[in-house]
Structures are given as structure tokens and as C-alpha cells.
PDB file of C-alpha atoms in Angstrom:
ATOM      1  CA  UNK G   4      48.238 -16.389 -71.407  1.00  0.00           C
ATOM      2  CA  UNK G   5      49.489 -18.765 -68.187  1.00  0.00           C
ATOM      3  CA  UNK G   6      53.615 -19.670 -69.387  1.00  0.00           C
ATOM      4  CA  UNK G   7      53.802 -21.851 -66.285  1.00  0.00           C
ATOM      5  CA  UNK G   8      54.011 -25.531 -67.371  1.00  0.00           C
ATOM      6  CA  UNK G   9      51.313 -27.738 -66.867  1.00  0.00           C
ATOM      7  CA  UNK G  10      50.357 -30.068 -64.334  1.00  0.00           C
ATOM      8  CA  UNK G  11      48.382 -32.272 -66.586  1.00  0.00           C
ATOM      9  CA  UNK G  12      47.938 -31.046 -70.098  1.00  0.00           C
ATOM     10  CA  UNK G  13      44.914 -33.146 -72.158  1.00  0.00           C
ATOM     11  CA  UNK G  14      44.166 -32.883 -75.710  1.00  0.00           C
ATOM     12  CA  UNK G  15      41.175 -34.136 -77.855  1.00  0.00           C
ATOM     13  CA  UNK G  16      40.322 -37.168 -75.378  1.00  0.00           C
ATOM     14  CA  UNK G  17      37.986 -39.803 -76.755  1.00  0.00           C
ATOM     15  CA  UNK G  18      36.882 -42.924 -75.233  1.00  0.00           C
ATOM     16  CA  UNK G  19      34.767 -45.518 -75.133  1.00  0.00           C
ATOM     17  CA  UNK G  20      33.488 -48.718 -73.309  1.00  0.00           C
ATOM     18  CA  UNK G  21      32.537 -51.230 -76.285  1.00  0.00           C
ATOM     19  CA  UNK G  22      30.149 -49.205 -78.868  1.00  0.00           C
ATOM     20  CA  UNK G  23      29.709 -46.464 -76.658  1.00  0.00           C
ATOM     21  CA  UNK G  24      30.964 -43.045 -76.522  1.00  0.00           C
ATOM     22  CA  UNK G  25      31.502 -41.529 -73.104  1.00  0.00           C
ATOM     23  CA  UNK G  26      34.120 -38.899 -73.486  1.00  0.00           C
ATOM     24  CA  UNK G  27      34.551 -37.053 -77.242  1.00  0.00           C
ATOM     25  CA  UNK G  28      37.255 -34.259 -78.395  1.00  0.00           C
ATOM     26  CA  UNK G  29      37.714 -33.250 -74.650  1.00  0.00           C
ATOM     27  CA  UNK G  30      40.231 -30.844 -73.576  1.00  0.00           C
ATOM     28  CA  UNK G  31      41.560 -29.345 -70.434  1.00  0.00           C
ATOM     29  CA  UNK G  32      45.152 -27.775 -69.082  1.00  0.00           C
ATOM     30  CA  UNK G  33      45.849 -27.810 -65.189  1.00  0.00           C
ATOM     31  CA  UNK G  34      48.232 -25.051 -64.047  1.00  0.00           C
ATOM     32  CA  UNK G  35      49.591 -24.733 -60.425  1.00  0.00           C
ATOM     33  CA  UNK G  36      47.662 -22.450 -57.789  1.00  0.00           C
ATOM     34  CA  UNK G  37      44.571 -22.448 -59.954  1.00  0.00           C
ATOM     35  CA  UNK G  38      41.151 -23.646 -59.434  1.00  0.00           C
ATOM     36  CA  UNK G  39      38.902 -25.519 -62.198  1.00  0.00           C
ATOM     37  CA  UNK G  40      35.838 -26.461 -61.471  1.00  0.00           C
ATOM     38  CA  UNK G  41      34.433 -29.879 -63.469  1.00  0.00           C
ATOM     39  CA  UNK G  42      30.571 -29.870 -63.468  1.00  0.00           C
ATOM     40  CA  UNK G  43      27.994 -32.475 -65.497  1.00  0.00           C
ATOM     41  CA  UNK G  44      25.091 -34.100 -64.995  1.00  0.00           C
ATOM     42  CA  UNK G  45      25.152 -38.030 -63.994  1.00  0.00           C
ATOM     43  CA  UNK G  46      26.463 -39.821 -66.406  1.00  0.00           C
ATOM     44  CA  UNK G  47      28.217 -36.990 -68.193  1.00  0.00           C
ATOM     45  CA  UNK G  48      31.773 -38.920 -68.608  1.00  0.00           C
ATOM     46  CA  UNK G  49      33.203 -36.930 -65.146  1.00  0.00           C
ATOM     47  CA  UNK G  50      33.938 -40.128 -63.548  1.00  0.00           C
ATOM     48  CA  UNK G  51      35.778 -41.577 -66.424  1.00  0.00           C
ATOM     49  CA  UNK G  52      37.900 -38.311 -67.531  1.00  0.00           C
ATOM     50  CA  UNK G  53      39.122 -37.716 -63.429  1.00  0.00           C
ATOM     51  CA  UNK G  54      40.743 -41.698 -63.686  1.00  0.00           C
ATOM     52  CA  UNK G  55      41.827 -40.782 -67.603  1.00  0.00           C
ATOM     53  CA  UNK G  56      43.299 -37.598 -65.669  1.00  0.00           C
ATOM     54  CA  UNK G  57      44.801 -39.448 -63.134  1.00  0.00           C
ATOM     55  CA  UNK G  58      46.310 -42.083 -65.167  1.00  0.00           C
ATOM     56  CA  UNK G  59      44.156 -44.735 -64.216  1.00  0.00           C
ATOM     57  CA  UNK G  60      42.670 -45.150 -67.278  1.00  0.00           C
ATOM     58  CA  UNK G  61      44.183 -45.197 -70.875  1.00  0.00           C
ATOM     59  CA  UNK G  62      41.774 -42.905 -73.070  1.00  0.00           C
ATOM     60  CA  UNK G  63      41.118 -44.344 -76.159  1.00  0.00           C
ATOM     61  CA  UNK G  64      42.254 -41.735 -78.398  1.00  0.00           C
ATOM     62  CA  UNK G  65      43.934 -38.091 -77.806  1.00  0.00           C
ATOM     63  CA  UNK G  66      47.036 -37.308 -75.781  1.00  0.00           C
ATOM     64  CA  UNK G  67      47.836 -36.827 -72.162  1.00  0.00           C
ATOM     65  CA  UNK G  68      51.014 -35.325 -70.327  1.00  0.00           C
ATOM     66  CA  UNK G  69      51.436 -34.988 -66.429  1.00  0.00           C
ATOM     67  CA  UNK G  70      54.024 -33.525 -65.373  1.00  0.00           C
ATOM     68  CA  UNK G  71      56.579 -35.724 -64.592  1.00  0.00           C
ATOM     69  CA  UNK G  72      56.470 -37.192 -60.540  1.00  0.00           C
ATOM     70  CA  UNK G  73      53.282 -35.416 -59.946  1.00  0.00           C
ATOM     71  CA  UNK G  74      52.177 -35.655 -56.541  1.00  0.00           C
ATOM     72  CA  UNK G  75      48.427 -36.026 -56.214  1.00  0.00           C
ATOM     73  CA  UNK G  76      46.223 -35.804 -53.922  1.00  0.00           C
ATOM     74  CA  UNK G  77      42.275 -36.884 -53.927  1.00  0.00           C
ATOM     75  CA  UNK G  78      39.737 -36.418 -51.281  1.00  0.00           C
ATOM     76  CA  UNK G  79      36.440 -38.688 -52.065  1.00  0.00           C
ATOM     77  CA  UNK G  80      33.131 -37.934 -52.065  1.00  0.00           C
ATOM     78  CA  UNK G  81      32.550 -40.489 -48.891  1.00  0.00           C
ATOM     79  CA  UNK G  82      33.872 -43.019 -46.730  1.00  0.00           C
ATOM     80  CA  UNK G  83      32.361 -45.672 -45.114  1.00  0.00           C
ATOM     81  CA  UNK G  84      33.324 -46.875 -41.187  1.00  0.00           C
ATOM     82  CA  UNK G  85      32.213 -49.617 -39.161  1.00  0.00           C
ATOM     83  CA  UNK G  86      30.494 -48.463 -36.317  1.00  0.00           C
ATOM     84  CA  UNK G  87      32.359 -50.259 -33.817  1.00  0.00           C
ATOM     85  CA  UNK G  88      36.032 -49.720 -35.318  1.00  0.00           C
ATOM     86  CA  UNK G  89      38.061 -47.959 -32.636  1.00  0.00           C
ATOM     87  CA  UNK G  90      39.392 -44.997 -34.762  1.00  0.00           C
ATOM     88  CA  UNK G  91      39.903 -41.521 -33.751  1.00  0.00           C
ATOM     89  CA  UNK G  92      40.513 -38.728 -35.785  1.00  0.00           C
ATOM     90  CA  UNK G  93      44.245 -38.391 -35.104  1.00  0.00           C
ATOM     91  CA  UNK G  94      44.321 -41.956 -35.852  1.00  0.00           C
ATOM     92  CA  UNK G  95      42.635 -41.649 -38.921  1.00  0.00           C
ATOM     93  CA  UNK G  96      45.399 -38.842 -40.256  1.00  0.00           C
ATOM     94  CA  UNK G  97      48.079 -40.305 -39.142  1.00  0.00           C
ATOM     95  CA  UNK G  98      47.248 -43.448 -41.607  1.00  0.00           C
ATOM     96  CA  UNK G  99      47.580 -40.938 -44.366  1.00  0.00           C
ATOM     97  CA  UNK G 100      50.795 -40.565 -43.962  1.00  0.00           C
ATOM     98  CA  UNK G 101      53.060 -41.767 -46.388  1.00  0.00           C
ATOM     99  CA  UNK G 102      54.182 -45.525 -45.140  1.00  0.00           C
ATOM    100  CA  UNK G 103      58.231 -44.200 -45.347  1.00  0.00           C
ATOM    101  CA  UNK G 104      57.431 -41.284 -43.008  1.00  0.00           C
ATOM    102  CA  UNK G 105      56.614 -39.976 -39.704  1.00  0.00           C
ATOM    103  CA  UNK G 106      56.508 -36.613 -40.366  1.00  0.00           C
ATOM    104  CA  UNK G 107      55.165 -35.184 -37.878  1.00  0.00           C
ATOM    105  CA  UNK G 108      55.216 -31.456 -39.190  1.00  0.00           C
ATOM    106  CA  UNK G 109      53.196 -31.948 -42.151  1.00  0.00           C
ATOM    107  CA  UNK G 110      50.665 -33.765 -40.162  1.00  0.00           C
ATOM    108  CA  UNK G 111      50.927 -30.755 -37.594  1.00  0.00           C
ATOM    109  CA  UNK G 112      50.586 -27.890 -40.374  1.00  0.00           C
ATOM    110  CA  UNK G 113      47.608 -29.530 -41.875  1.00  0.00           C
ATOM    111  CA  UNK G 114      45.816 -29.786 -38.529  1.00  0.00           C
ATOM    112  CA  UNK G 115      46.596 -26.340 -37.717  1.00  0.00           C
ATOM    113  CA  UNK G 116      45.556 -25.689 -41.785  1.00  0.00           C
ATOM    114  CA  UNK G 117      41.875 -26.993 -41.295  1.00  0.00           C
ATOM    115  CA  UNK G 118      41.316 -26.212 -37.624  1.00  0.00           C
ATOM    116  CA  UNK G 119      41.174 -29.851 -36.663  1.00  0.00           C
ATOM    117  CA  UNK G 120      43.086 -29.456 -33.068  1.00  0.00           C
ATOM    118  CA  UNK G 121      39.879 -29.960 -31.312  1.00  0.00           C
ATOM    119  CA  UNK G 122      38.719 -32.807 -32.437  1.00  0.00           C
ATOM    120  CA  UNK G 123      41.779 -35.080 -32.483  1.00  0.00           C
ATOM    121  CA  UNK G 124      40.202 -37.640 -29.933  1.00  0.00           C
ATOM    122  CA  UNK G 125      36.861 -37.372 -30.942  1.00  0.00           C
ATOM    123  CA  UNK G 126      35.610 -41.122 -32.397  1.00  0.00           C
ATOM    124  CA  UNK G 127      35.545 -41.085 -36.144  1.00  0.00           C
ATOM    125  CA  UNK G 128      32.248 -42.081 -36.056  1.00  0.00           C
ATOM    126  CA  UNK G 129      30.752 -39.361 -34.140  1.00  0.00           C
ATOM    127  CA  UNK G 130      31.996 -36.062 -36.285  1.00  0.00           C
ATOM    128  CA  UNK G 131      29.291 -34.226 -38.239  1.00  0.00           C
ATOM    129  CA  UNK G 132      28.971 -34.345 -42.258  1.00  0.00           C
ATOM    130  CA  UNK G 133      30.952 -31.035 -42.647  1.00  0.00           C
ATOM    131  CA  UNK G 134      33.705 -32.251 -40.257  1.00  0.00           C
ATOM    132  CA  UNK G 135      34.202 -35.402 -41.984  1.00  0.00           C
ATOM    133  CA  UNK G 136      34.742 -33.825 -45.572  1.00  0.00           C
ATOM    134  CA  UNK G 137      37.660 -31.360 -43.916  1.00  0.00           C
ATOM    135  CA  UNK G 138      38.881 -34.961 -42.596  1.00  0.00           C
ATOM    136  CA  UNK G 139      39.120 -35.923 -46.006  1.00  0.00           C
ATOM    137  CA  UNK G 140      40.296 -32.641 -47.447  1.00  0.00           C
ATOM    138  CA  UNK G 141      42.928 -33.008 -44.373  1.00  0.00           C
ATOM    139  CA  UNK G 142      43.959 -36.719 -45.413  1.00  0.00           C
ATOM    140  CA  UNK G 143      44.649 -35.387 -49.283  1.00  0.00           C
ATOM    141  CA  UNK G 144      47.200 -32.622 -48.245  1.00  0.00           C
ATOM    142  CA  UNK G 145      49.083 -35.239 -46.508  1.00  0.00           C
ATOM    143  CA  UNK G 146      51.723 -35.694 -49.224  1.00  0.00           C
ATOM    144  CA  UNK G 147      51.967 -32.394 -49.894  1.00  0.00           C
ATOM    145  CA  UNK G 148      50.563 -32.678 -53.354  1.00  0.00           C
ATOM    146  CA  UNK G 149      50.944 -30.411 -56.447  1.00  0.00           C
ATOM    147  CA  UNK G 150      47.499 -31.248 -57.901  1.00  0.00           C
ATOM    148  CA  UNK G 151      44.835 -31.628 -55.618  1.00  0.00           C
ATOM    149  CA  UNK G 152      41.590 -33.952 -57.294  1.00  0.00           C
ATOM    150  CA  UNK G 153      38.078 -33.113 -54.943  1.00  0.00           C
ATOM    151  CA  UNK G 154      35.367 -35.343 -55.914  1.00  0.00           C
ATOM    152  CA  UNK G 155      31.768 -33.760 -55.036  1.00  0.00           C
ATOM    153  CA  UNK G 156      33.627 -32.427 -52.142  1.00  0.00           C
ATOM    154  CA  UNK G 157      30.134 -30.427 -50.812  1.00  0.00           C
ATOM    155  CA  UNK G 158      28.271 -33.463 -51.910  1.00  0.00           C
ATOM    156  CA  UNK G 159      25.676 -33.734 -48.568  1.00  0.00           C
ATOM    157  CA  UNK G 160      26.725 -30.482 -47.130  1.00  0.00           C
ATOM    158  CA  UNK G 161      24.222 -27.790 -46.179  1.00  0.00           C
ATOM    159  CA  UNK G 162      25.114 -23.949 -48.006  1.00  0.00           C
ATOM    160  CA  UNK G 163      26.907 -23.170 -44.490  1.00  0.00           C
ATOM    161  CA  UNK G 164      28.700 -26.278 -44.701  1.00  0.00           C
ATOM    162  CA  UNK G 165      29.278 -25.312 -48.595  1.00  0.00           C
ATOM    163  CA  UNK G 166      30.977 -21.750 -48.031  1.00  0.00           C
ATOM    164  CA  UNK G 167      33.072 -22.932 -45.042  1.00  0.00           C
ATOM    165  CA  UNK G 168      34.739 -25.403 -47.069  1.00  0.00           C
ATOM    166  CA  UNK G 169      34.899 -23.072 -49.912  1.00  0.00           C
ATOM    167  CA  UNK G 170      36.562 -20.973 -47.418  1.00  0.00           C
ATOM    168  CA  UNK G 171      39.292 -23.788 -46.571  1.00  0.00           C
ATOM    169  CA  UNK G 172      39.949 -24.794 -49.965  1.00  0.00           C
ATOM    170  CA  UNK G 173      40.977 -21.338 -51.113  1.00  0.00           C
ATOM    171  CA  UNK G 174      42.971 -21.132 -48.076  1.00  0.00           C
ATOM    172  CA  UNK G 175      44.853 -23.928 -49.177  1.00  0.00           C
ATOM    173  CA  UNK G 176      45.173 -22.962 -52.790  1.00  0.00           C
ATOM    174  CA  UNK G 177      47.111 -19.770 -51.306  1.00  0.00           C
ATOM    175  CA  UNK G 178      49.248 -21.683 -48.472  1.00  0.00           C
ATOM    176  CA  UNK G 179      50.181 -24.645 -50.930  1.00  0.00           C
ATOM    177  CA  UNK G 180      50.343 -23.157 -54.328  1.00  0.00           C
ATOM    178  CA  UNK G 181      49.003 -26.861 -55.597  1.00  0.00           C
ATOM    179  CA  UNK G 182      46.613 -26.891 -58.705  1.00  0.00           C
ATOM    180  CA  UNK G 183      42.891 -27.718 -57.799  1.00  0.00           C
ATOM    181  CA  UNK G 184      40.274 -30.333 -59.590  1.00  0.00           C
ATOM    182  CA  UNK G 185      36.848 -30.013 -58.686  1.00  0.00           C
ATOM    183  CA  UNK G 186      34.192 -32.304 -60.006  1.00  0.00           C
ATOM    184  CA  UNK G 187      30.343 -31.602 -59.485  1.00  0.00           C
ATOM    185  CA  UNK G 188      26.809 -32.463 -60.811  1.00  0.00           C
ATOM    186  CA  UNK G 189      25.865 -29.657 -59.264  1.00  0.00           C
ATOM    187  CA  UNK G 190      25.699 -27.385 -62.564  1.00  0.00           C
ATOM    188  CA  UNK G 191      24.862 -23.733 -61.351  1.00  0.00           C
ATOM    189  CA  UNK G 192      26.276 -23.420 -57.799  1.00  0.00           C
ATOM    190  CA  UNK G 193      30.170 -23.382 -57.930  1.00  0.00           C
ATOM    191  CA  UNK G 194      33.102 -22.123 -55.053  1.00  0.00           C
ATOM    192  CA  UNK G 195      33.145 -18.075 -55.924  1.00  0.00           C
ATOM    193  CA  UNK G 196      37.190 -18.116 -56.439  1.00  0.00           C
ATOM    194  CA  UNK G 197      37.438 -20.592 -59.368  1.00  0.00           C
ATOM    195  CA  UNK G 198      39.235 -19.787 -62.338  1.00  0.00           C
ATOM    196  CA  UNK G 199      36.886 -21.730 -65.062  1.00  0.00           C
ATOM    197  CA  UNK G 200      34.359 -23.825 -64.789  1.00  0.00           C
ATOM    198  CA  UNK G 201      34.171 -26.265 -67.307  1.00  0.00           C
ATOM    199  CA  UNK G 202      30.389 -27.949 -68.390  1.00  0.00           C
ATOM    200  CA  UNK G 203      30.702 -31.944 -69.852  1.00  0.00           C
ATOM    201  CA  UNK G 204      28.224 -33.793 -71.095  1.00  0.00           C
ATOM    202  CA  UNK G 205      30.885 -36.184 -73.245  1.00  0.00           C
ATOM    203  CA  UNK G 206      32.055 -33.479 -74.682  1.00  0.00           C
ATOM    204  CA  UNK G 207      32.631 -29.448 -73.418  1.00  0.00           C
ATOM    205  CA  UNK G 208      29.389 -27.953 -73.516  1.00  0.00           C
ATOM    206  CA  UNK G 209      30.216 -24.506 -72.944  1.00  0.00           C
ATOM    207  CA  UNK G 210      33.245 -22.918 -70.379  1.00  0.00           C
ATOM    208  CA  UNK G 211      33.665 -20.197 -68.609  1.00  0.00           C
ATOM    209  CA  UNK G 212      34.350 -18.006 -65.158  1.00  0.00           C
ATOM    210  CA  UNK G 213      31.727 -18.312 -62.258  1.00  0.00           C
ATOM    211  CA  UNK G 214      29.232 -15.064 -61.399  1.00  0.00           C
ATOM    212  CA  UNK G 215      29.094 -13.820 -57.803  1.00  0.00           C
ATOM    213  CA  UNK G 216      25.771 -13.799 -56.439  1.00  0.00           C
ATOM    214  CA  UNK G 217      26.876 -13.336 -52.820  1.00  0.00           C
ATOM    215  CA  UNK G 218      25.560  -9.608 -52.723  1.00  0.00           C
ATOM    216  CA  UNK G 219      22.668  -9.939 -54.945  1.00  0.00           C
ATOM    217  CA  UNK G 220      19.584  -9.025 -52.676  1.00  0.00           C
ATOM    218  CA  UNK G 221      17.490 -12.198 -53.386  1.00  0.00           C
ATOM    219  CA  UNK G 222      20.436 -14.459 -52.575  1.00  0.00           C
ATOM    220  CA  UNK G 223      20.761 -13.014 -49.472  1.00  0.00           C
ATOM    221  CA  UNK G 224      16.830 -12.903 -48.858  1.00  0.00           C
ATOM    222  CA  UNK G 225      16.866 -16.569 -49.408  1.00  0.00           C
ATOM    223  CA  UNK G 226      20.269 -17.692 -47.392  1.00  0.00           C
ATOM    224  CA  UNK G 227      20.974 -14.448 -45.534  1.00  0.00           C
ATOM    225  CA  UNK G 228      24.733 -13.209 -45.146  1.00  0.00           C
ATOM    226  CA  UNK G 229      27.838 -15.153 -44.677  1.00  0.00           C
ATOM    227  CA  UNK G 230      28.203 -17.098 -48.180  1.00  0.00           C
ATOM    228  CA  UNK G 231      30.881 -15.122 -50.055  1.00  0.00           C
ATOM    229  CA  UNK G 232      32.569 -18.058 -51.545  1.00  0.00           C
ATOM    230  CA  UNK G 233      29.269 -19.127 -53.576  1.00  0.00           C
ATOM    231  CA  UNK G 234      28.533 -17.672 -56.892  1.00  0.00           C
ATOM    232  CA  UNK G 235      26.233 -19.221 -59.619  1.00  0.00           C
ATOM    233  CA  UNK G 236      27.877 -20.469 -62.928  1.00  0.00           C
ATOM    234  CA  UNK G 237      26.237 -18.968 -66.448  1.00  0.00           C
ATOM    235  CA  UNK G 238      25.884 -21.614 -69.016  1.00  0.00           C
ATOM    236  CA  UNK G 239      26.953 -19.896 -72.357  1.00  0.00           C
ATOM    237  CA  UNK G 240      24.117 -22.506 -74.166  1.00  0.00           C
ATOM    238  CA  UNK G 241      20.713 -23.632 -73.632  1.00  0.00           C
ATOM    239  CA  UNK G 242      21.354 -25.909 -70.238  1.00  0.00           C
ATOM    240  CA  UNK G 243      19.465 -28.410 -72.012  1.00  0.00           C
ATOM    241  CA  UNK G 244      22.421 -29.488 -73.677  1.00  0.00           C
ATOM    242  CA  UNK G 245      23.868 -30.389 -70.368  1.00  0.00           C
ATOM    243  CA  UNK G 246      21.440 -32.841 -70.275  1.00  0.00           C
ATOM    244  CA  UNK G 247      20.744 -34.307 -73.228  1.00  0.00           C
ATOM    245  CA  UNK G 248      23.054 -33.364 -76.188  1.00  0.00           C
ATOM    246  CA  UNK G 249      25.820 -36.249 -76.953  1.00  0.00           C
ATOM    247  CA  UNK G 250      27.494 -33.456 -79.811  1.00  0.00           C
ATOM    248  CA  UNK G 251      30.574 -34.546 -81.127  1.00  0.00           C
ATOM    249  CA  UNK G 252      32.468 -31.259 -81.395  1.00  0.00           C
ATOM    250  CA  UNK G 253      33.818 -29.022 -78.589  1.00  0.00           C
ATOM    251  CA  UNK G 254      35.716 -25.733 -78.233  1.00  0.00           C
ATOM    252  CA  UNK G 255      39.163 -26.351 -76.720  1.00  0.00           C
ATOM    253  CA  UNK G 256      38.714 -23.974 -73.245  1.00  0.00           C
ATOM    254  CA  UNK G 257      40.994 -20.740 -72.813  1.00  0.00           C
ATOM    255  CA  UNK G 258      44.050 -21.110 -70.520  1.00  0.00           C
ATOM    256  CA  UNK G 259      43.057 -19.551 -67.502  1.00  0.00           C
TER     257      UNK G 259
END
């Protein structure tokens, strides 16, 4: 059993938007230096549970405790930027930082964190897909957080793309220490290193720790070597229930 005290602690979340039931009897504890993984299918309630999580929302029923000053930081799934907006990359960080601040040493660890030295003066514009989301991932470590929220962070991103990040992310689990959210509608293909994986469709469908496939002959037939930070998630139910049952009950998950 974790005794460290909760980042965000949930219990028995409802809610709903008019007549309809999007989140029922969910669940969930966030501990520092751990990893949980949030998968669903679209329109599973994952969008409305992160902003419950992140106080942005008031749930309509259940409780919800964050720890008290909790630093947060969120990386989205995109951004959008006008083509002609003069905006390099160092540029770009430096607006993360916190308006009271010009510290100059975070900014500096972070780049030297995500191996972002070379492309400081490159155009925003011009980086590739899988530079852009360690951008992002860069821009959410900015206030050195204690939780850190990553929405569909692979969203777009080839399997190479998929394990590198991977790779960065458990990095900074290790250097920071902060507690990790990640939400995907991906449902089988999870980061290797997470702690549990937890399946919504309104309510918990089923929870659990990821399987390595990394070594398994076919995988590597199909994707070849290099992808140790993938594994596959096993639903403990038929999957179907992912994406169709609306059940009211759910099983609390096990403290990682």
C-alpha cells in the first residue's frame, strides 16, 4: 500500500450535463513519481473527469481533494500557429515562464531535459510533429509542477515518435519526482513504465498494469527493435464494454 499523501484523491464522481450521465461512481488516487495511464474511447467522459481533476469543473456528486497549492502542469494534445507569426522555439519557452520570473535555470534544465539545444532558433513553424509535442512536454515542466496532466500526448506520432517520448517522459518522472496523468483513446497501446492503466467508459471498466510486448517476436517482426517503452494493455472484460456499456457500478482501482 502507497502511505505517501495524495496529489489528487477522487471518490465516487458522478456528473452530468442536463439528463445525461457522463461520469458515474468514478474513482482514482494520484501519488507523486507515479504514472497512470487514462484510456477510453471518444466520448467516454475523459475530457470531463481531467477538468473535474483539475478543478475546472465541479462534479456533480462525490468528493475531490488536491493537495493543497498543487502545481500543475498540462501539455495539450495540439496547438495551432499562424504561419507567418515570427516565433522561435526559445521564444516560444520562454513565454511559459511564469509572468513573476526570469528564471533562467529552470528554462536551462528543461532544455538540457528534452534535448532541445539545437533547435532554439529554428521557426516554430518549421519543427516536425514529434518535436513539437517535446515543445509542449517542455512548456509543462516550466513551473516545476508536482502533477503533470498529458493529453493524447502521442496523438499523431508515428511508433518511433511514440517510444522516444515514452523515453522522455519516464526520464522526467525520475528527474522530477512529479505525479503523471495520461489520457488516451488509444485502448491497447500504453507507455511500458506505467503503474495502472485505468479503462472509462463513464464509469471504470476494468484496471490494471500494462503487458510488455517489446520482446515478443511478432512485435518485433512487425516494428523491428528499438520500442522498449511500448507494451499492450489487457482488458480484464470483454473490450466491448469499452465501447458500448454505460454500467452504473465500478470497482474502486488498487493504490498503485
Amino acid at each position: 500500500m502507497n502511505t505517501r499523501s495524495p496529489l489528487i484523491d477522487a471518490n465516487h464522481i458522478c456528473h452530468q450535463f442536463g439528463q445525461k450521465t457522463v461520469l458515474q461512481d468514478v474513482s482514482l488516487t494520484l501519488h507523486p513519481n507515479e504514472i497512470i495511464t487514462l484510456i477510453g474511447p471518444n466520448g467516454a467522459g475523459k475530457s470531463t473527469l481531467l477538468k473535474i481533476l483539475l478543478g475546472l469543473l465541479k462534479p456533480t456528486s462525490g468528493s475531490l481533494h488536491r493537495k493543497p497549492g498543487l502545481r500543475l502542469g498540462y501539455m495539450p494534445q495540439k496547438i495551432q500557429v499562424d504561419a507567418s507569426l515570427p516565433l522561435t522555439v526559445k521564444r516560444f519557452l520562454q513565454l511559459g515562464l511564469p509572468n513573476d520570473t526570469n528564471d533562467t535555470i529552470q528554462l536551462d534544465k528543461v532544455i538540457n531535459d528534452l534535448s532541445l539545444s539545437t533547435l532554439l532558433d529554428h521557426p516554430l513553424q518549421q519543427v516536425s510533429g514529434g518535436e513539437m509535442q517535446r515543445l509542449l512536454l517542455a512548456r509543462s515542466l516550466l513551473r516545476s509542477p508536482e502533477l503533470l496532466v498529458l493529453d493524447e500526448p502521442v496523438q499523431g506520432v508515428d511508433l518511433q515518435g511514440q517510444t522516444e517520448l515514452y523515453q522522455y517522459i519516464e526520464t522526467i518522472r525520475k528527474t522530477y519526482g512529479c505525479g503523471i496523468l495520461m489520457v488516451s483513446h488509444d485502448l491497447h497501446i500504453v507507455m511500458k513504465n506505467t503503474h495502472q492503466v485505468l479503462c472509462l467508459n463513464q464509469h471504470i471498466c476494468c484496471s490494471g498494469h500494462p503487458h510488455t510486448v517489446s520482446e515478443n517476436p511478432a512485435f518485433k517482426a512487425l516494428f523491428g527493435d528499438g520500442f522498449e517503452e511500448v507494451a499492450v494493455y489487457e482488458h480484464h472484460h470483454d473490450t466491448t464494454a469499452c465501447q458500448h456499456s454505460h454500467g452504473t457500478d465500478s470497482t474502486r482501482p488498487p493504490t498503485p
